[in-house]
């Protein structure tokens, strides 16, 4: 079964963009971003968005396609990525899907359940309750109606707790009940999208990279970027865009009044949150036995990654 496109995944700061750009020097390709933050306009520094020069050198897709006020779902990603991959292949080029939003990779490679659509009224009610009771209280409620889903979510994972309760309230069925057995279908689907995973052998190496990247973001004006977003007046902390790692912590710091001590605290909380994100990304990747792993923290990383991707592309 021929691949529809290649997937290059890895935790944040693992070097995915550099590998993608190096591969573009060897193969005619176009990049499809697999990143729930890069879709938003005006969120450039905190997302480590590819530069204008990088995007001019290699065509990139699914970047700057939404205003931060708007939502973008995994289902929308699958539809967009599939359509773009077909168009790229029709141009005689390779679709290379690059990013770290594992929910998007999972939806693309395993397929989506036909779950209820988002209900703004139900979400607003849940947000109001969370403001009054706290997300751990809603997590406890989820544990009563859907213990299987609650067991895999942290009590502060507001976005997923909200969605799980929303599905239950709208449909009367727990989220876990919607996940039918799709093993055979998923296996066939995954064959269409081979996955190369950049993973560190030494977690401390990744932690250093994360800290260096966050420091570079602060030096590049990340706080000012978030200030500009806040000054719009129509954005708030509960939007999916403002829940992105780094933006959530900067928003909270600005709400508290950011002085010199606050900036140091933002650095600490931002780096800690990014480490947690990387840990979740690695956990998901390691649950994908069909992935092809390339160590991202060795002198041989670039050569091994390029060789692996070229082999999977049949080049």
CSV table of N, CA, C and O in Angstrom, one decimal, residues 223 226-227 230 235-238 242 247-259 266:
chain,number,residue,atom,x,y,z
A,223,UNK,N,6.7,38.2,25.4
A,223,UNK,CA,5.8,38.9,26.3
A,223,UNK,C,5.0,40.0,25.6
A,223,UNK,O,3.8,40.2,25.7
A,226,UNK,N,2.2,38.6,23.5
A,226,UNK,CA,1.0,38.3,24.2
A,226,UNK,C,0.3,39.5,24.7
A,226,UNK,O,-0.9,39.6,24.7
A,227,UNK,N,1.0,40.6,25.0
A,227,UNK,CA,0.4,41.8,25.4
A,227,UNK,C,-0.4,42.4,24.2
A,227,UNK,O,-1.5,42.9,24.4
A,230,UNK,N,-3.6,40.5,24.1
A,230,UNK,CA,-4.5,40.9,25.2
A,230,UNK,C,-5.2,42.2,24.9
A,230,UNK,O,-6.4,42.4,25.2
A,235,UNK,N,-10.2,38.6,23.1
A,235,UNK,CA,-9.6,37.3,23.4
A,235,UNK,C,-9.6,37.1,24.9
A,235,UNK,O,-9.6,38.0,25.7
A,236,UNK,N,-9.7,35.8,25.3
A,236,UNK,CA,-9.7,35.5,26.8
A,236,UNK,C,-8.9,34.2,27.0
A,236,UNK,O,-8.6,33.5,26.1
A,237,UNK,N,-8.6,34.0,28.3
A,237,UNK,CA,-7.7,32.9,28.6
A,237,UNK,C,-8.2,31.5,28.4
A,237,UNK,O,-7.5,30.5,28.3
A,238,UNK,N,-9.6,31.4,28.2
A,238,UNK,CA,-10.1,30.0,28.0
A,238,UNK,C,-10.2,29.6,26.5
A,238,UNK,O,-10.7,28.5,26.2
A,242,UNK,N,-5.3,30.6,23.4
A,242,UNK,CA,-4.6,31.1,24.6
A,242,UNK,C,-4.3,30.0,25.6
A,242,UNK,O,-3.7,30.3,26.6
A,247,UNK,N,1.7,30.5,26.0
A,247,UNK,CA,0.7,31.6,26.0
A,247,UNK,C,-0.2,31.6,27.3
A,247,UNK,O,-0.5,32.7,27.8
A,248,UNK,N,-0.6,30.5,27.7
A,248,UNK,CA,-1.4,30.4,29.0
A,248,UNK,C,-0.6,31.0,30.1
A,248,UNK,O,-1.1,31.8,30.9
A,249,UNK,N,0.7,30.6,30.2
A,249,UNK,CA,1.5,31.1,31.3
A,249,UNK,C,1.8,32.6,31.2
A,249,UNK,O,1.8,33.3,32.2
A,250,UNK,N,2.0,33.1,30.0
A,250,UNK,CA,2.3,34.5,29.8
A,250,UNK,C,1.0,35.3,30.1
A,250,UNK,O,1.1,36.4,30.7
A,251,UNK,N,-0.1,34.8,29.7
A,251,UNK,CA,-1.4,35.5,29.9
A,251,UNK,C,-1.6,35.7,31.4
A,251,UNK,O,-2.0,36.7,31.9
A,252,UNK,N,-1.4,34.6,32.1
A,252,UNK,CA,-1.6,34.6,33.6
A,252,UNK,C,-0.6,35.5,34.3
A,252,UNK,O,-1.0,36.3,35.2
A,253,UNK,N,0.6,35.6,33.8
A,253,UNK,CA,1.6,36.4,34.4
A,253,UNK,C,1.3,37.9,34.1
A,253,UNK,O,1.4,38.7,35.0
A,254,UNK,N,0.8,38.2,32.9
A,254,UNK,CA,0.4,39.6,32.6
A,254,UNK,C,-0.8,40.0,33.4
A,254,UNK,O,-1.0,41.2,33.9
A,255,UNK,N,-1.8,39.1,33.7
A,255,UNK,CA,-2.9,39.4,34.5
A,255,UNK,C,-2.5,39.7,35.9
A,255,UNK,O,-3.1,40.6,36.6
A,256,UNK,N,-1.4,39.0,36.4
A,256,UNK,CA,-1.0,39.3,37.8
A,256,UNK,C,-0.1,40.5,37.9
A,256,UNK,O,0.2,40.9,39.0
A,257,UNK,N,0.3,41.1,36.8
A,257,UNK,CA,1.2,42.2,36.8
A,257,UNK,C,2.6,41.8,36.7
A,257,UNK,O,3.2,41.2,37.7
A,258,UNK,N,3.2,42.0,35.6
A,258,UNK,CA,4.5,41.4,35.3
A,258,UNK,C,5.7,42.4,35.6
A,258,UNK,O,5.9,43.3,34.9
A,259,UNK,N,6.3,42.1,36.8
A,259,UNK,CA,7.5,42.9,37.1
A,259,UNK,C,8.8,42.0,36.9
A,259,UNK,O,8.7,40.9,36.3
A,266,UNK,N,7.6,33.6,35.2
A,266,UNK,CA,7.1,33.2,33.9
A,266,UNK,C,8.1,32.3,33.2
A,266,UNK,O,7.7,31.3,32.7
